[in-house]
Amino acid sequence: MLALAEVETPSPGRGQVLVRVRAAAANAMDWKIRNGEMRAMTGRKFPRGVGHDFAGVIERVGEGVTRLQIGDEVLGAARLQQAGAFAEFVIANEQSVAHKPDALTFAQAATLPVVGLTAYQAVINAGRLQPGQDIFINGCLGGVGRIAVQVATGVGASVTGSCRSGSETDAYQLGANTVVAFDLDSAPLTGRYDVVFDTAGTLPFTAARRMLKPGGRIIDIVPSAVKFARSILPGPYTAFMGRPNSNDLQLIADAAGRGEIATHIARTIPLADAIPALIELERDHSSSAGKLVITIP
């Protein structure tokens, strides 16, 4: 059950900051945590705060914080185990926070942390995508998929993306060179890609492996016990999760500030009206229309 409640304003510990939240964005992992799908990583204790992505203003800094100061406009993500960004104040580790570019609104900035870090680190760090290479992005109009397309085209790669029927124009406008159906037949794509990036977690391993060039890599960001087991075996497959890194987050934020990465907001609502919108988003399980952003006065 989701509910608004008055709680005591938290205090930042060592290496942490307290942020007055101006905007927060919903992610798929928010409802997965609420449903218990990620309890192995987040713990089983309820009630708990909800929300990870935020943008706001530094209110207090903890001991040992050197890069950020009171009054800085920032964006970031709350810890996986702690959450709580759908609130007036949130605690975050310094390494999970970056400075907000002046060109971005708080709402735009709040859409970036989780999907931006995941897309960038998956494509660049795990996928090691290079200029002139070919990448297939399964679910290219989802939250991570949209950023991944823009990161990949930004490094000079050729992008094939999959999306649902009727959304092809959006995928081409985003920068995809080729667009195929979400329920694709992988046979015509045999041996074409240096990186296969499954943002939706729906591409069968055998199909993804068939699509790879020799030496190619499969990156999957929808974790499960079976996938993590496969990931530790020799081969091209990696079950990947984004990691807090302020340098990577700042790269994404600065690129968005320059207009090189576009944010995509579907709805903006005040915190007081957030619960019905979050329940609707959880029921529909769709981010292709854009981010739900919660604003806090």
CSV table of N, CA and C in Angstrom, one decimal, residues 138-222:
chain,number,residue,atom,x,y,z
A,138,ASN,N,17.4,-3.7,-27.9
A,138,ASN,CA,16.1,-4.2,-27.7
A,138,ASN,C,15.3,-3.4,-26.7
A,139,GLY,N,14.2,-2.8,-27.2
A,139,GLY,CA,13.4,-1.9,-26.4
A,139,GLY,C,14.0,-0.5,-26.4
A,140,CYS,N,14.2,0.1,-27.6
A,140,CYS,CA,14.9,1.3,-27.8
A,140,CYS,C,14.1,2.5,-27.4
A,141,LEU,N,12.8,2.4,-27.1
A,141,LEU,CA,12.1,3.6,-26.7
A,141,LEU,C,11.7,3.5,-25.2
A,142,GLY,N,12.2,2.6,-24.5
A,142,GLY,CA,12.1,2.6,-23.0
A,142,GLY,C,13.0,3.6,-22.4
A,143,GLY,N,13.0,3.8,-21.1
A,143,GLY,CA,13.8,4.8,-20.4
A,143,GLY,C,15.3,4.6,-20.7
A,144,VAL,N,15.8,3.4,-20.5
A,144,VAL,CA,17.2,3.1,-20.7
A,144,VAL,C,17.5,3.1,-22.2
A,145,GLY,N,16.6,2.5,-23.0
A,145,GLY,CA,16.8,2.4,-24.4
A,145,GLY,C,17.0,3.7,-25.1
A,146,ARG,N,16.2,4.7,-24.7
A,146,ARG,CA,16.3,6.0,-25.4
A,146,ARG,C,17.7,6.6,-25.1
A,147,ILE,N,18.1,6.6,-23.9
A,147,ILE,CA,19.5,7.1,-23.6
A,147,ILE,C,20.5,6.3,-24.4
A,148,ALA,N,20.4,5.0,-24.4
A,148,ALA,CA,21.4,4.1,-25.0
A,148,ALA,C,21.5,4.4,-26.5
A,149,VAL,N,20.4,4.7,-27.2
A,149,VAL,CA,20.4,5.1,-28.6
A,149,VAL,C,21.2,6.3,-28.8
A,150,GLN,N,21.0,7.3,-27.9
A,150,GLN,CA,21.7,8.6,-28.1
A,150,GLN,C,23.2,8.5,-27.7
A,151,VAL,N,23.5,7.7,-26.7
A,151,VAL,CA,24.9,7.4,-26.4
A,151,VAL,C,25.6,6.7,-27.5
A,152,ALA,N,25.0,5.7,-28.1
A,152,ALA,CA,25.6,4.9,-29.2
A,152,ALA,C,25.8,5.8,-30.4
A,153,THR,N,24.8,6.5,-30.8
A,153,THR,CA,25.0,7.4,-32.0
A,153,THR,C,26.0,8.5,-31.7
A,154,GLY,N,26.1,8.9,-30.4
A,154,GLY,CA,27.1,9.9,-30.0
A,154,GLY,C,28.6,9.5,-30.2
A,155,VAL,N,28.8,8.1,-30.1
A,155,VAL,CA,30.2,7.6,-30.3
A,155,VAL,C,30.4,7.2,-31.7
A,156,GLY,N,29.4,7.4,-32.6
A,156,GLY,CA,29.6,7.1,-34.0
A,156,GLY,C,29.3,5.6,-34.4
A,157,ALA,N,28.4,5.0,-33.6
A,157,ALA,CA,28.0,3.6,-33.9
A,157,ALA,C,26.7,3.6,-34.7
A,158,SER,N,26.5,2.5,-35.4
A,158,SER,CA,25.2,2.4,-36.1
A,158,SER,C,24.2,1.6,-35.3
A,159,VAL,N,23.0,2.1,-35.1
A,159,VAL,CA,22.0,1.6,-34.2
A,159,VAL,C,20.9,0.9,-34.9
A,160,THR,N,20.6,-0.3,-34.5
A,160,THR,CA,19.3,-1.0,-34.8
A,160,THR,C,18.5,-1.1,-33.5
A,161,GLY,N,17.3,-0.6,-33.6
A,161,GLY,CA,16.4,-0.7,-32.4
A,161,GLY,C,15.2,-1.4,-32.6
A,162,SER,N,14.7,-2.1,-31.6
A,162,SER,CA,13.4,-2.7,-31.6
A,162,SER,C,12.4,-1.9,-30.8
A,163,CYS,N,11.1,-1.8,-31.3
A,163,CYS,CA,10.1,-1.1,-30.6
A,163,CYS,C,8.7,-1.7,-31.0
A,164,ARG,N,7.7,-1.3,-30.3
A,164,ARG,CA,6.4,-1.8,-30.6
A,164,ARG,C,5.8,-1.2,-31.9
A,165,SER,N,5.0,-1.9,-32.5
A,165,SER,CA,4.4,-1.4,-33.8
A,165,SER,C,3.7,-0.1,-33.6
A,166,GLY,N,3.9,0.8,-34.5
A,166,GLY,CA,3.4,2.2,-34.5
A,166,GLY,C,4.3,3.2,-33.9
A,167,SER,N,5.4,2.8,-33.3
A,167,SER,CA,6.4,3.7,-32.7
A,167,SER,C,7.6,3.9,-33.5
A,168,GLU,N,7.7,3.4,-34.7
A,168,GLU,CA,8.9,3.4,-35.5
A,168,GLU,C,9.4,4.8,-35.8
A,169,THR,N,8.5,5.7,-36.1
A,169,THR,CA,8.9,7.1,-36.4
A,169,THR,C,9.7,7.7,-35.2
A,170,ASP,N,9.2,7.4,-34.0
A,170,ASP,CA,9.9,7.9,-32.8
A,170,ASP,C,11.3,7.4,-32.7
A,171,ALA,N,11.5,6.1,-33.0
A,171,ALA,CA,12.8,5.5,-32.9
A,171,ALA,C,13.7,6.1,-34.0
A,172,TYR,N,13.2,6.3,-35.2
A,172,TYR,CA,14.1,7.0,-36.2
A,172,TYR,C,14.5,8.4,-35.8
A,173,GLN,N,13.5,9.1,-35.3
A,173,GLN,CA,13.8,10.5,-34.8
A,173,GLN,C,14.8,10.6,-33.7
A,174,LEU,N,14.8,9.5,-32.9
A,174,LEU,CA,15.7,9.5,-31.8
A,174,LEU,C,17.2,9.3,-32.3
A,175,GLY,N,17.3,8.6,-33.5
A,175,GLY,CA,18.6,8.4,-34.0
A,175,GLY,C,18.9,7.0,-34.5
A,176,ALA,N,18.0,6.1,-34.3
A,176,ALA,CA,18.2,4.7,-34.8
A,176,ALA,C,18.3,4.7,-36.3
A,177,ASN,N,19.3,3.9,-36.8
A,177,ASN,CA,19.5,3.8,-38.3
A,177,ASN,C,18.5,2.8,-38.9
A,178,THR,N,18.2,1.7,-38.1
A,178,THR,CA,17.2,0.7,-38.6
A,178,THR,C,16.3,0.4,-37.4
A,179,VAL,N,15.0,0.1,-37.7
A,179,VAL,CA,14.1,-0.2,-36.7
A,179,VAL,C,13.3,-1.5,-37.0
A,180,VAL,N,13.2,-2.4,-36.1
A,180,VAL,CA,12.5,-3.7,-36.3
A,180,VAL,C,11.5,-3.8,-35.2
A,181,ALA,N,10.6,-4.8,-35.4
A,181,ALA,CA,9.5,-5.1,-34.5
A,181,ALA,C,10.1,-5.6,-33.1
A,182,PHE,N,9.3,-5.3,-32.1
A,182,PHE,CA,9.8,-5.7,-30.7
A,182,PHE,C,9.8,-7.3,-30.6
A,183,ASP,N,8.8,-7.9,-31.3
A,183,ASP,CA,8.8,-9.4,-31.3
A,183,ASP,C,9.5,-9.9,-32.6
A,184,LEU,N,10.7,-9.5,-32.8
A,184,LEU,CA,11.4,-9.7,-34.1
A,184,LEU,C,11.7,-11.2,-34.3
A,185,ASP,N,12.0,-11.5,-35.6
A,185,ASP,CA,12.6,-12.8,-36.0
A,185,ASP,C,14.1,-12.5,-36.1
A,186,SER,N,14.9,-13.1,-35.2
A,186,SER,CA,16.3,-12.7,-35.2
A,186,SER,C,17.1,-13.4,-36.4
A,187,ALA,N,16.5,-14.3,-37.1
A,187,ALA,CA,17.3,-15.0,-38.2
A,187,ALA,C,17.9,-14.1,-39.2
A,188,PRO,N,17.1,-13.1,-39.7
A,188,PRO,CA,17.7,-12.2,-40.7
A,188,PRO,C,18.8,-11.3,-40.2
A,189,LEU,N,19.0,-11.2,-38.9
A,189,LEU,CA,20.0,-10.3,-38.2
A,189,LEU,C,21.2,-11.1,-37.8
A,190,THR,N,21.3,-12.4,-38.2
A,190,THR,CA,22.4,-13.2,-37.8
A,190,THR,C,23.8,-12.6,-38.1
A,191,GLY,N,24.6,-12.6,-37.1
A,191,GLY,CA,26.0,-12.1,-37.2
A,191,GLY,C,26.2,-10.7,-37.6
A,192,ARG,N,25.3,-9.8,-37.2
A,192,ARG,CA,25.4,-8.4,-37.6
A,192,ARG,C,25.9,-7.4,-36.6
A,193,TYR,N,26.0,-7.8,-35.3
A,193,TYR,CA,26.2,-6.8,-34.2
A,193,TYR,C,27.4,-7.1,-33.4
A,194,ASP,N,28.1,-6.0,-33.0
A,194,ASP,CA,29.2,-6.0,-32.1
A,194,ASP,C,28.6,-6.1,-30.7
A,195,VAL,N,27.5,-5.4,-30.4
A,195,VAL,CA,26.9,-5.4,-29.1
A,195,VAL,C,25.4,-5.6,-29.3
A,196,VAL,N,24.8,-6.5,-28.5
A,196,VAL,CA,23.4,-6.7,-28.4
A,196,VAL,C,23.0,-6.3,-27.0
A,197,PHE,N,22.2,-5.2,-26.9
A,197,PHE,CA,21.8,-4.6,-25.6
A,197,PHE,C,20.3,-4.8,-25.3
A,198,ASP,N,20.0,-5.7,-24.4
A,198,ASP,CA,18.6,-6.1,-24.1
A,198,ASP,C,18.2,-5.3,-22.9
A,199,THR,N,17.5,-4.1,-23.2
A,199,THR,CA,17.1,-3.3,-22.1
A,199,THR,C,15.8,-3.8,-21.5
A,200,ALA,N,15.0,-4.6,-22.3
A,200,ALA,CA,13.7,-5.1,-21.8
A,200,ALA,C,13.8,-6.4,-21.1
A,201,GLY,N,14.9,-7.1,-21.3
A,201,GLY,CA,15.1,-8.5,-20.7
A,201,GLY,C,14.2,-9.5,-21.4
A,202,THR,N,13.8,-9.3,-22.6
A,202,THR,CA,12.9,-10.2,-23.3
A,202,THR,C,13.5,-11.0,-24.4
A,203,LEU,N,14.7,-10.7,-24.8
A,203,LEU,CA,15.3,-11.3,-26.0
A,203,LEU,C,16.0,-12.6,-25.5
A,204,PRO,N,15.5,-13.8,-26.1
A,204,PRO,CA,16.1,-15.0,-25.7
A,204,PRO,C,17.6,-15.1,-26.0
A,205,PHE,N,18.3,-15.7,-25.1
A,205,PHE,CA,19.8,-15.8,-25.2
A,205,PHE,C,20.2,-16.4,-26.5
A,206,THR,N,19.5,-17.4,-27.0
A,206,THR,CA,19.9,-18.0,-28.2
A,206,THR,C,19.8,-17.1,-29.4
A,207,ALA,N,18.7,-16.2,-29.4
A,207,ALA,CA,18.5,-15.3,-30.4
A,207,ALA,C,19.6,-14.2,-30.4
A,208,ALA,N,19.9,-13.7,-29.2
A,208,ALA,CA,20.9,-12.7,-29.0
A,208,ALA,C,22.3,-13.2,-29.5
A,209,ARG,N,22.6,-14.4,-29.1
A,209,ARG,CA,23.9,-14.9,-29.5
A,209,ARG,C,24.0,-15.1,-31.0
A,210,ARG,N,22.9,-15.5,-31.6
A,210,ARG,CA,22.9,-15.6,-33.1
A,210,ARG,C,23.2,-14.3,-33.8
A,211,MET,N,22.7,-13.2,-33.2
A,211,MET,CA,22.9,-11.9,-33.8
A,211,MET,C,24.3,-11.3,-33.7
A,212,LEU,N,25.1,-11.9,-32.9
A,212,LEU,CA,26.5,-11.3,-32.6
A,212,LEU,C,27.4,-11.6,-33.7
A,213,LYS,N,28.3,-10.6,-34.0
A,213,LYS,CA,29.5,-10.9,-34.7
A,213,LYS,C,30.5,-11.7,-33.8
A,214,PRO,N,31.5,-12.3,-34.4
A,214,PRO,CA,32.5,-12.9,-33.6
A,214,PRO,C,33.2,-11.9,-32.6
A,215,GLY,N,33.2,-12.3,-31.4
A,215,GLY,CA,33.8,-11.4,-30.4
A,215,GLY,C,32.8,-10.4,-29.8
A,216,GLY,N,31.6,-10.5,-30.2
A,216,GLY,CA,30.6,-9.5,-29.8
A,216,GLY,C,30.1,-9.8,-28.3
A,217,ARG,N,29.3,-8.8,-27.8
A,217,ARG,CA,28.9,-8.9,-26.4
A,217,ARG,C,27.4,-8.7,-26.3
A,218,ILE,N,26.8,-9.5,-25.3
A,218,ILE,CA,25.4,-9.4,-25.0
A,218,ILE,C,25.3,-8.7,-23.6
A,219,ILE,N,24.6,-7.6,-23.5
A,219,ILE,CA,24.4,-6.9,-22.2
A,219,ILE,C,22.9,-7.0,-21.9
A,220,ASP,N,22.6,-7.5,-20.7
A,220,ASP,CA,21.2,-7.6,-20.3
A,220,ASP,C,21.0,-6.9,-18.9
A,221,ILE,N,20.1,-6.0,-18.8
A,221,ILE,CA,19.9,-5.2,-17.6
A,221,ILE,C,18.7,-5.6,-16.8
A,222,VAL,N,18.1,-6.7,-17.1
A,222,VAL,CA,16.9,-7.1,-16.3
A,222,VAL,C,17.4,-8.4,-15.5
